[in-house]
PDB file of C-alpha atoms in Angstrom:
ATOM      1  CA  MET A   1     -21.238 -34.024 -22.162  1.00  0.00           C
ATOM      2  CA  LYS A   2     -22.887 -32.483 -25.242  1.00  0.00           C
ATOM      3  CA  ILE A   3     -26.097 -31.840 -23.290  1.00  0.00           C
ATOM      4  CA  ILE A   4     -24.140 -30.126 -20.493  1.00  0.00           C
ATOM      5  CA  PHE A   5     -22.333 -27.922 -23.013  1.00  0.00           C
ATOM      6  CA  ILE A   6     -25.620 -26.892 -24.627  1.00  0.00           C
ATOM      7  CA  LEU A   7     -27.152 -26.034 -21.263  1.00  0.00           C
ATOM      8  CA  ILE A   8     -24.148 -23.928 -20.282  1.00  0.00           C
ATOM      9  CA  ALA A   9     -24.229 -22.091 -23.621  1.00  0.00           C
ATOM     10  CA  MET A  10     -27.950 -21.425 -23.240  1.00  0.00           C
ATOM     11  CA  LEU A  11     -27.426 -20.039 -19.739  1.00  0.00           C
ATOM     12  CA  ASN A  12     -24.665 -17.721 -20.999  1.00  0.00           C
ATOM     13  CA  VAL A  13     -26.844 -16.424 -23.820  1.00  0.00           C
ATOM     14  CA  CYS A  14     -29.862 -15.930 -21.602  1.00  0.00           C
ATOM     15  CA  SER A  15     -27.633 -14.111 -19.139  1.00  0.00           C
ATOM     16  CA  SER A  16     -26.424 -11.770 -21.880  1.00  0.00           C
ATOM     17  CA  PHE A  17     -30.019 -10.889 -22.771  1.00  0.00           C
ATOM     18  CA  GLY A  18     -30.915 -10.371 -19.134  1.00  0.00           C
ATOM     19  CA  GLN A  19     -27.985  -8.128 -18.262  1.00  0.00           C
ATOM     20  CA  SER A  20     -28.601  -4.590 -17.158  1.00  0.00           C
ATOM     21  CA  PHE A  21     -27.911  -2.079 -19.910  1.00  0.00           C
ATOM     22  CA  SER A  22     -27.675   1.664 -19.532  1.00  0.00           C
ATOM     23  CA  ASP A  23     -30.389   3.773 -21.132  1.00  0.00           C
ATOM     24  CA  GLU A  24     -27.927   4.766 -23.859  1.00  0.00           C
ATOM     25  CA  LYS A  25     -27.025   1.153 -24.656  1.00  0.00           C
ATOM     26  CA  THR A  26     -30.698   0.087 -24.597  1.00  0.00           C
ATOM     27  CA  SER A  27     -31.512   2.890 -27.017  1.00  0.00           C
ATOM     28  CA  ALA A  28     -28.685   1.785 -29.318  1.00  0.00           C
ATOM     29  CA  ILE A  29     -29.836  -1.829 -29.246  1.00  0.00           C
ATOM     30  CA  ASN A  30     -33.422  -0.899 -30.018  1.00  0.00           C
ATOM     31  CA  PHE A  31     -32.290   1.363 -32.862  1.00  0.00           C
ATOM     32  CA  VAL A  32     -30.159  -1.364 -34.489  1.00  0.00           C
ATOM     33  CA  LYS A  33     -32.954  -3.916 -34.146  1.00  0.00           C
ATOM     34  CA  ARG A  34     -35.467  -1.510 -35.728  1.00  0.00           C
ATOM     35  CA  VAL A  35     -33.141  -0.853 -38.651  1.00  0.00           C
ATOM     36  CA  TYR A  36     -32.603  -4.562 -39.195  1.00  0.00           C
ATOM     37  CA  THR A  37     -36.339  -5.285 -38.995  1.00  0.00           C
ATOM     38  CA  SER A  38     -37.167  -2.623 -41.582  1.00  0.00           C
ATOM     39  CA  SER A  39     -34.257  -3.512 -43.873  1.00  0.00           C
ATOM     40  CA  PRO A  40     -32.568  -6.866 -43.139  1.00  0.00           C
ATOM     41  CA  PHE A  41     -28.896  -7.118 -44.056  1.00  0.00           C
ATOM     42  CA  GLU A  42     -26.118  -9.673 -43.968  1.00  0.00           C
ATOM     43  CA  GLY A  43     -22.597  -8.833 -42.856  1.00  0.00           C
ATOM     44  CA  VAL A  44     -21.473  -5.459 -41.516  1.00  0.00           C
ATOM     45  CA  LYS A  45     -23.500  -2.290 -41.299  1.00  0.00           C
ATOM     46  CA  LYS A  46     -22.468   1.134 -39.987  1.00  0.00           C
ATOM     47  CA  LEU A  47     -25.622   2.900 -38.881  1.00  0.00           C
ATOM     48  CA  GLU A  48     -25.941   6.634 -38.248  1.00  0.00           C
ATOM     49  CA  GLY A  49     -28.197   7.378 -35.303  1.00  0.00           C
ATOM     50  CA  GLU A  50     -29.108  10.571 -33.476  1.00  0.00           C
ATOM     51  CA  SER A  51     -26.564   9.870 -30.713  1.00  0.00           C
ATOM     52  CA  GLY A  52     -23.755   8.713 -32.977  1.00  0.00           C
ATOM     53  CA  ASN A  53     -22.691   5.826 -35.161  1.00  0.00           C
ATOM     54  CA  TYR A  54     -23.485   2.200 -34.388  1.00  0.00           C
ATOM     55  CA  TYR A  55     -21.662  -0.827 -35.729  1.00  0.00           C
ATOM     56  CA  ALA A  56     -23.655  -3.983 -36.346  1.00  0.00           C
ATOM     57  CA  VAL A  57     -22.947  -7.415 -37.788  1.00  0.00           C
ATOM     58  CA  ALA A  58     -25.558  -9.942 -38.925  1.00  0.00           C
ATOM     59  CA  VAL A  59     -24.445 -13.560 -39.295  1.00  0.00           C
ATOM     60  CA  THR A  60     -26.718 -16.213 -40.790  1.00  0.00           C
ATOM     61  CA  LEU A  61     -26.188 -19.908 -40.097  1.00  0.00           C
ATOM     62  CA  MET A  62     -28.117 -22.540 -42.014  1.00  0.00           C
ATOM     63  CA  ASN A  63     -29.766 -25.796 -40.920  1.00  0.00           C
ATOM     64  CA  ILE A  64     -29.177 -25.391 -37.184  1.00  0.00           C
ATOM     65  CA  PRO A  65     -31.016 -28.054 -35.112  1.00  0.00           C
ATOM     66  CA  LYS A  66     -33.647 -26.652 -32.767  1.00  0.00           C
ATOM     67  CA  ASP A  67     -31.697 -27.771 -29.702  1.00  0.00           C
ATOM     68  CA  SER A  68     -28.506 -26.063 -30.931  1.00  0.00           C
ATOM     69  CA  VAL A  69     -29.609 -22.507 -31.778  1.00  0.00           C
ATOM     70  CA  PHE A  70     -27.985 -21.185 -28.608  1.00  0.00           C
ATOM     71  CA  SER A  71     -24.962 -23.485 -28.452  1.00  0.00           C
ATOM     72  CA  VAL A  72     -23.725 -22.177 -31.826  1.00  0.00           C
ATOM     73  CA  VAL A  73     -23.630 -18.564 -30.608  1.00  0.00           C
ATOM     74  CA  PRO A  74     -19.826 -18.710 -30.044  1.00  0.00           C
ATOM     75  CA  LYS A  75     -19.452 -19.880 -33.648  1.00  0.00           C
ATOM     76  CA  ALA A  76     -21.625 -16.994 -34.852  1.00  0.00           C
ATOM     77  CA  GLN A  77     -19.628 -14.543 -32.722  1.00  0.00           C
ATOM     78  CA  SER A  78     -16.312 -15.749 -34.118  1.00  0.00           C
ATOM     79  CA  LYS A  79     -17.663 -15.360 -37.629  1.00  0.00           C
ATOM     80  CA  ALA A  80     -18.963 -11.888 -36.750  1.00  0.00           C
ATOM     81  CA  GLN A  81     -15.500 -10.808 -35.582  1.00  0.00           C
ATOM     82  CA  ILE A  82     -13.875 -11.999 -38.798  1.00  0.00           C
ATOM     83  CA  ILE A  83     -16.488 -10.178 -40.891  1.00  0.00           C
ATOM     84  CA  ALA A  84     -16.135  -7.008 -38.797  1.00  0.00           C
ATOM     85  CA  GLU A  85     -12.360  -6.986 -39.176  1.00  0.00           C
ATOM     86  CA  GLN A  86     -12.730  -7.176 -42.943  1.00  0.00           C
ATOM     87  CA  GLY A  87     -15.658  -4.793 -43.248  1.00  0.00           C
ATOM     88  CA  PHE A  88     -15.062  -1.946 -40.795  1.00  0.00           C
ATOM     89  CA  ALA A  89     -12.285   0.621 -41.100  1.00  0.00           C
ATOM     90  CA  GLU A  90     -11.520   0.471 -37.370  1.00  0.00           C
ATOM     91  CA  PRO A  91     -11.086  -2.476 -34.983  1.00  0.00           C
ATOM     92  CA  CYS A  92     -14.015  -3.786 -32.969  1.00  0.00           C
ATOM     93  CA  VAL A  93     -13.174  -5.409 -29.635  1.00  0.00           C
ATOM     94  CA  LYS A  94     -16.541  -6.275 -28.114  1.00  0.00           C
ATOM     95  CA  PHE A  95     -19.490  -8.105 -29.653  1.00  0.00           C
ATOM     96  CA  GLU A  96     -22.854  -8.325 -27.907  1.00  0.00           C
ATOM     97  CA  MET A  97     -25.572 -10.510 -29.389  1.00  0.00           C
ATOM     98  CA  ILE A  98     -28.748  -8.447 -29.298  1.00  0.00           C
ATOM     99  CA  ASP A  99     -31.165 -10.609 -31.275  1.00  0.00           C
ATOM    100  CA  ARG A 100     -31.683 -13.933 -33.013  1.00  0.00           C
ATOM    101  CA  ILE A 101     -34.022 -14.087 -35.994  1.00  0.00           C
ATOM    102  CA  GLU A 102     -35.289 -17.475 -37.091  1.00  0.00           C
ATOM    103  CA  LYS A 103     -36.628 -17.924 -40.609  1.00  0.00           C
ATOM    104  CA  GLY A 104     -37.204 -21.387 -41.952  1.00  0.00           C
ATOM    105  CA  SER A 105     -33.973 -23.371 -41.800  1.00  0.00           C
ATOM    106  CA  GLN A 106     -31.796 -20.357 -41.083  1.00  0.00           C
ATOM    107  CA  ASN A 107     -30.954 -18.408 -37.943  1.00  0.00           C
ATOM    108  CA  THR A 108     -29.563 -14.885 -38.120  1.00  0.00           C
ATOM    109  CA  TYR A 109     -27.560 -13.665 -35.136  1.00  0.00           C
ATOM    110  CA  LEU A 110     -27.419  -9.880 -34.779  1.00  0.00           C
ATOM    111  CA  PHE A 111     -24.459  -8.353 -32.925  1.00  0.00           C
ATOM    112  CA  LEU A 112     -23.810  -4.820 -31.703  1.00  0.00           C
ATOM    113  CA  CYS A 113     -20.089  -4.047 -31.899  1.00  0.00           C
ATOM    114  CA  THR A 114     -17.990  -1.735 -29.757  1.00  0.00           C
ATOM    115  CA  THR A 115     -15.050  -0.174 -31.563  1.00  0.00           C
ATOM    116  CA  LEU A 116     -11.639   0.047 -29.962  1.00  0.00           C
ATOM    117  CA  GLU A 117     -11.959   3.846 -29.862  1.00  0.00           C
ATOM    118  CA  GLU A 118     -15.320   3.675 -28.075  1.00  0.00           C
ATOM    119  CA  PHE A 119     -14.023   1.081 -25.640  1.00  0.00           C
ATOM    120  CA  ILE A 120     -10.886   3.046 -24.721  1.00  0.00           C
ATOM    121  CA  THR A 121     -12.714   6.393 -24.527  1.00  0.00           C
ATOM    122  CA  ASP A 122     -15.284   4.980 -22.102  1.00  0.00           C
ATOM    123  CA  ILE A 123     -12.508   3.643 -19.868  1.00  0.00           C
ATOM    124  CA  ILE A 124     -10.578   6.936 -19.908  1.00  0.00           C
ATOM    125  CA  LYS A 125     -13.697   8.896 -18.938  1.00  0.00           C
ATOM    126  CA  LYS A 126     -14.014   6.715 -15.823  1.00  0.00           C
ATOM    127  CA  LYS A 127     -10.341   6.346 -14.947  1.00  0.00           C
ATOM    128  CA  SER A 128      -7.014   7.588 -16.283  1.00  0.00           C
ATOM    129  CA  ILE A 129      -5.114   4.748 -17.943  1.00  0.00           C
ATOM    130  CA  ASP A 130      -2.006   6.506 -19.212  1.00  0.00           C
ATOM    131  CA  GLY A 131       0.568   3.889 -20.134  1.00  0.00           C
ATOM    132  CA  ALA A 132       0.701   0.765 -22.270  1.00  0.00           C
ATOM    133  CA  ARG A 133      -2.002  -1.878 -21.947  1.00  0.00           C
ATOM    134  CA  ILE A 134      -3.069  -5.059 -23.699  1.00  0.00           C
ATOM    135  CA  ILE A 135      -6.697  -5.163 -24.810  1.00  0.00           C
ATOM    136  CA  SER A 136      -7.710  -8.820 -24.832  1.00  0.00           C
ATOM    137  CA  ALA A 137     -10.760  -9.273 -27.068  1.00  0.00           C
ATOM    138  CA  PRO A 138     -12.295 -12.713 -27.680  1.00  0.00           C
ATOM    139  CA  ALA A 139     -10.542 -13.272 -31.028  1.00  0.00           C
ATOM    140  CA  ASN A 140      -7.834 -10.603 -31.158  1.00  0.00           C
ATOM    141  CA  LYS A 141      -5.407  -8.791 -28.897  1.00  0.00           C
ATOM    142  CA  TYR A 142      -4.226  -5.214 -29.249  1.00  0.00           C
ATOM    143  CA  ILE A 143      -1.481  -3.320 -27.519  1.00  0.00           C
ATOM    144  CA  VAL A 144      -2.612   0.201 -26.699  1.00  0.00           C
ATOM    145  CA  SER A 145      -0.481   3.132 -25.581  1.00  0.00           C
ATOM    146  CA  THR A 146      -2.255   6.079 -23.959  1.00  0.00           C
ATOM    147  CA  ILE A 147      -0.604   9.447 -23.318  1.00  0.00           C
ATOM    148  CA  THR A 148      -2.211  12.627 -21.991  1.00  0.00           C
ATOM    149  CA  LEU A 149      -0.288  15.889 -22.469  1.00  0.00           C
ATOM    150  CA  GLU A 150      -0.997  19.423 -21.267  1.00  0.00           C
ATOM    151  CA  ASN A 151      -1.547  21.674 -24.259  1.00  0.00           C
ATOM    152  CA  ALA A 152       0.129  24.709 -22.650  1.00  0.00           C
ATOM    153  CA  LYS A 153       3.481  22.939 -22.304  1.00  0.00           C
ATOM    154  CA  TYR A 154       4.025  22.751 -26.068  1.00  0.00           C
ATOM    155  CA  THR A 155       4.683  25.583 -28.483  1.00  0.00           C
ATOM    156  CA  SER A 156       2.674  23.969 -31.279  1.00  0.00           C
ATOM    157  CA  PRO A 157       0.354  21.007 -31.895  1.00  0.00           C
ATOM    158  CA  GLU A 158       3.055  19.477 -34.130  1.00  0.00           C
ATOM    159  CA  MET A 159       5.570  19.465 -31.278  1.00  0.00           C
ATOM    160  CA  ARG A 160       2.982  17.909 -28.990  1.00  0.00           C
ATOM    161  CA  ASP A 161       2.189  15.239 -31.598  1.00  0.00           C
ATOM    162  CA  LYS A 162       5.861  14.282 -31.934  1.00  0.00           C
ATOM    163  CA  ALA A 163       6.304  14.105 -28.170  1.00  0.00           C
ATOM    164  CA  ALA A 164       3.227  11.919 -27.828  1.00  0.00           C
ATOM    165  CA  PHE A 165       4.437   9.447 -30.457  1.00  0.00           C
ATOM    166  CA  MET A 166       7.892   9.160 -28.868  1.00  0.00           C
ATOM    167  CA  LYS A 167       6.348   8.573 -25.454  1.00  0.00           C
ATOM    168  CA  ALA A 168       3.957   5.996 -26.919  1.00  0.00           C
ATOM    169  CA  LYS A 169       6.830   3.991 -28.422  1.00  0.00           C
ATOM    170  CA  GLN A 170       8.752   4.176 -25.157  1.00  0.00           C
ATOM    171  CA  LEU A 171       5.791   2.895 -23.160  1.00  0.00           C
ATOM    172  CA  VAL A 172       5.199  -0.002 -25.552  1.00  0.00           C
ATOM    173  CA  ASN A 173       8.889  -0.913 -25.557  1.00  0.00           C
ATOM    174  CA  THR A 174       8.912  -0.993 -21.758  1.00  0.00           C
ATOM    175  CA  LEU A 175       5.835  -3.207 -21.679  1.00  0.00           C
ATOM    176  CA  VAL A 176       6.836  -5.780 -24.276  1.00  0.00           C
ATOM    177  CA  ASN A 177      10.444  -6.042 -23.128  1.00  0.00           C
ATOM    178  CA  GLY A 178       9.675  -6.116 -19.424  1.00  0.00           C
ATOM    179  CA  SER A 179      10.185  -9.272 -17.390  1.00  0.00           C
ATOM    180  CA  THR A 180       6.502  -9.668 -16.460  1.00  0.00           C
ATOM    181  CA  ILE A 181       3.091  -8.403 -17.476  1.00  0.00           C
ATOM    182  CA  THR A 182       0.742  -7.919 -14.542  1.00  0.00           C
ATOM    183  CA  SER A 183      -3.018  -8.381 -14.593  1.00  0.00           C
ATOM    184  CA  ASP A 184      -3.659  -4.645 -14.376  1.00  0.00           C
ATOM    185  CA  GLN A 185      -1.883  -4.233 -17.719  1.00  0.00           C
ATOM    186  CA  ILE A 186      -4.388  -6.516 -19.447  1.00  0.00           C
ATOM    187  CA  ILE A 187      -7.908  -5.238 -20.072  1.00  0.00           C
ATOM    188  CA  ARG A 188     -10.320  -7.980 -21.116  1.00  0.00           C
ATOM    189  CA  THR A 189     -13.422  -7.253 -23.151  1.00  0.00           C
ATOM    190  CA  ASP A 190     -14.899 -10.716 -22.584  1.00  0.00           C
ATOM    191  CA  GLU A 191     -15.580 -11.830 -19.008  1.00  0.00           C
ATOM    192  CA  ASN A 192     -15.483 -15.450 -20.161  1.00  0.00           C
ATOM    193  CA  ASP A 193     -11.912 -15.109 -21.429  1.00  0.00           C
ATOM    194  CA  ILE A 194      -9.936 -17.572 -19.304  1.00  0.00           C
ATOM    195  CA  ARG A 195      -6.649 -17.379 -21.175  1.00  0.00           C
ATOM    196  CA  THR A 196      -3.769 -16.907 -18.769  1.00  0.00           C
ATOM    197  CA  GLU A 197      -1.481 -13.911 -18.479  1.00  0.00           C
ATOM    198  CA  ILE A 198       1.444 -16.209 -19.330  1.00  0.00           C
ATOM    199  CA  THR A 199      -0.044 -16.867 -22.769  1.00  0.00           C
ATOM    200  CA  SER A 200      -0.537 -13.138 -23.314  1.00  0.00           C
ATOM    201  CA  THR A 201       3.038 -12.434 -22.262  1.00  0.00           C
ATOM    202  CA  GLU A 202       4.479 -14.981 -24.682  1.00  0.00           C
ATOM    203  CA  ILE A 203       2.462 -13.598 -27.592  1.00  0.00           C
ATOM    204  CA  VAL A 204       3.529 -10.038 -26.845  1.00  0.00           C
ATOM    205  CA  LYS A 205       7.224 -10.871 -26.613  1.00  0.00           C
ATOM    206  CA  GLU A 206       7.108 -12.877 -29.828  1.00  0.00           C
ATOM    207  CA  HIS A 207       5.882  -9.836 -31.748  1.00  0.00           C
ATOM    208  CA  ALA A 208       7.676  -7.134 -29.762  1.00  0.00           C
ATOM    209  CA  MET A 209       9.675  -5.634 -32.649  1.00  0.00           C
ATOM    210  CA  GLY A 210       6.597  -5.488 -34.853  1.00  0.00           C
ATOM    211  CA  PHE A 211       4.682  -3.452 -32.288  1.00  0.00           C
ATOM    212  CA  ILE A 212       7.267  -0.679 -32.158  1.00  0.00           C
ATOM    213  CA  GLN A 213       7.258  -0.368 -35.942  1.00  0.00           C
ATOM    214  CA  GLY A 214       3.518  -0.778 -36.404  1.00  0.00           C
ATOM    215  CA  LEU A 215       1.950   1.662 -33.944  1.00  0.00           C
ATOM    216  CA  GLU A 216      -0.974   3.550 -35.461  1.00  0.00           C
ATOM    217  CA  LEU A 217      -2.748   6.599 -34.097  1.00  0.00           C
ATOM    218  CA  LEU A 218      -6.246   5.609 -32.979  1.00  0.00           C
ATOM    219  CA  PHE A 219      -7.259   9.117 -31.910  1.00  0.00           C
ATOM    220  CA  ALA A 220      -6.048  12.378 -30.389  1.00  0.00           C
ATOM    221  CA  LYS A 221      -8.671  14.483 -28.644  1.00  0.00           C
ATOM    222  CA  GLU A 222      -9.435  16.541 -25.565  1.00  0.00           C
ATOM    223  CA  ILE A 223     -11.178  14.225 -23.142  1.00  0.00           C
ATOM    224  CA  THR A 224      -9.974  16.388 -20.246  1.00  0.00           C
ATOM    225  CA  GLN A 225     -10.097  20.173 -20.611  1.00  0.00           C
ATOM    226  CA  ASN A 226      -6.812  21.770 -21.773  1.00  0.00           C
ATOM    227  CA  LYS A 227      -5.215  18.360 -22.238  1.00  0.00           C
ATOM    228  CA  THR A 228      -4.912  16.178 -25.325  1.00  0.00           C
ATOM    229  CA  THR A 229      -5.124  12.418 -24.992  1.00  0.00           C
ATOM    230  CA  TYR A 230      -3.335  10.347 -27.626  1.00  0.00           C
ATOM    231  CA  VAL A 231      -4.042   6.664 -28.122  1.00  0.00           C
ATOM    232  CA  TYR A 232      -1.837   4.517 -30.338  1.00  0.00           C
ATOM    233  CA  TYR A 233      -2.436   0.845 -31.037  1.00  0.00           C
ATOM    234  CA  SER A 234      -1.111  -2.210 -32.808  1.00  0.00           C
ATOM    235  CA  LYS A 235      -2.696  -5.598 -33.356  1.00  0.00           C
ATOM    236  CA  ILE A 236      -0.943  -8.558 -31.798  1.00  0.00           C
TER     237      ILE A 236
END
């Protein structure tokens, strides 16, 4: 059983290295790897590149047997998420292992992180997702409320801000107090996440009151011309 698990883990890791990245993502990966090579670090690192900021986490595990360097990747990823939550000012919801550096008895696993803002913005650019959604990351879940308002309909930005926040709370309240949560209301950042929608529903309902009180503004910006998109979130 242990051998089978190791083989499966190795296949998953190899698959992640072999996946097709966009030119932008490949450039980001190469940039982070170059920075790490020139100046190795442990823990979190926010890097300023020509195309924007990149979030990286380096996790070092000691005394890993040669036949286990790939099978411990999930352990390294879990540790990376904990470190990222403590070290970055904004939530990260996706962690991609981009390199493994072996030195003596230690293995350092280098991850490129996608922030919640980056993740949501990329989705909105491809498809409008106004409404409340659950973002299911490997270690955390977030409830996200997205509202897009036409600037011309409001007499001032302050009035628009207030309207957006009221709508955001209403959308979240409808989601968490509804009878069911459908699959299109859950956005998963990890394709290997096999947790059921029932589990997600139970967690959301258990913390429903906290969500309404704890919504924070993630961003408000013009993704579409003459419209402002507001995104509020709360950790589950």
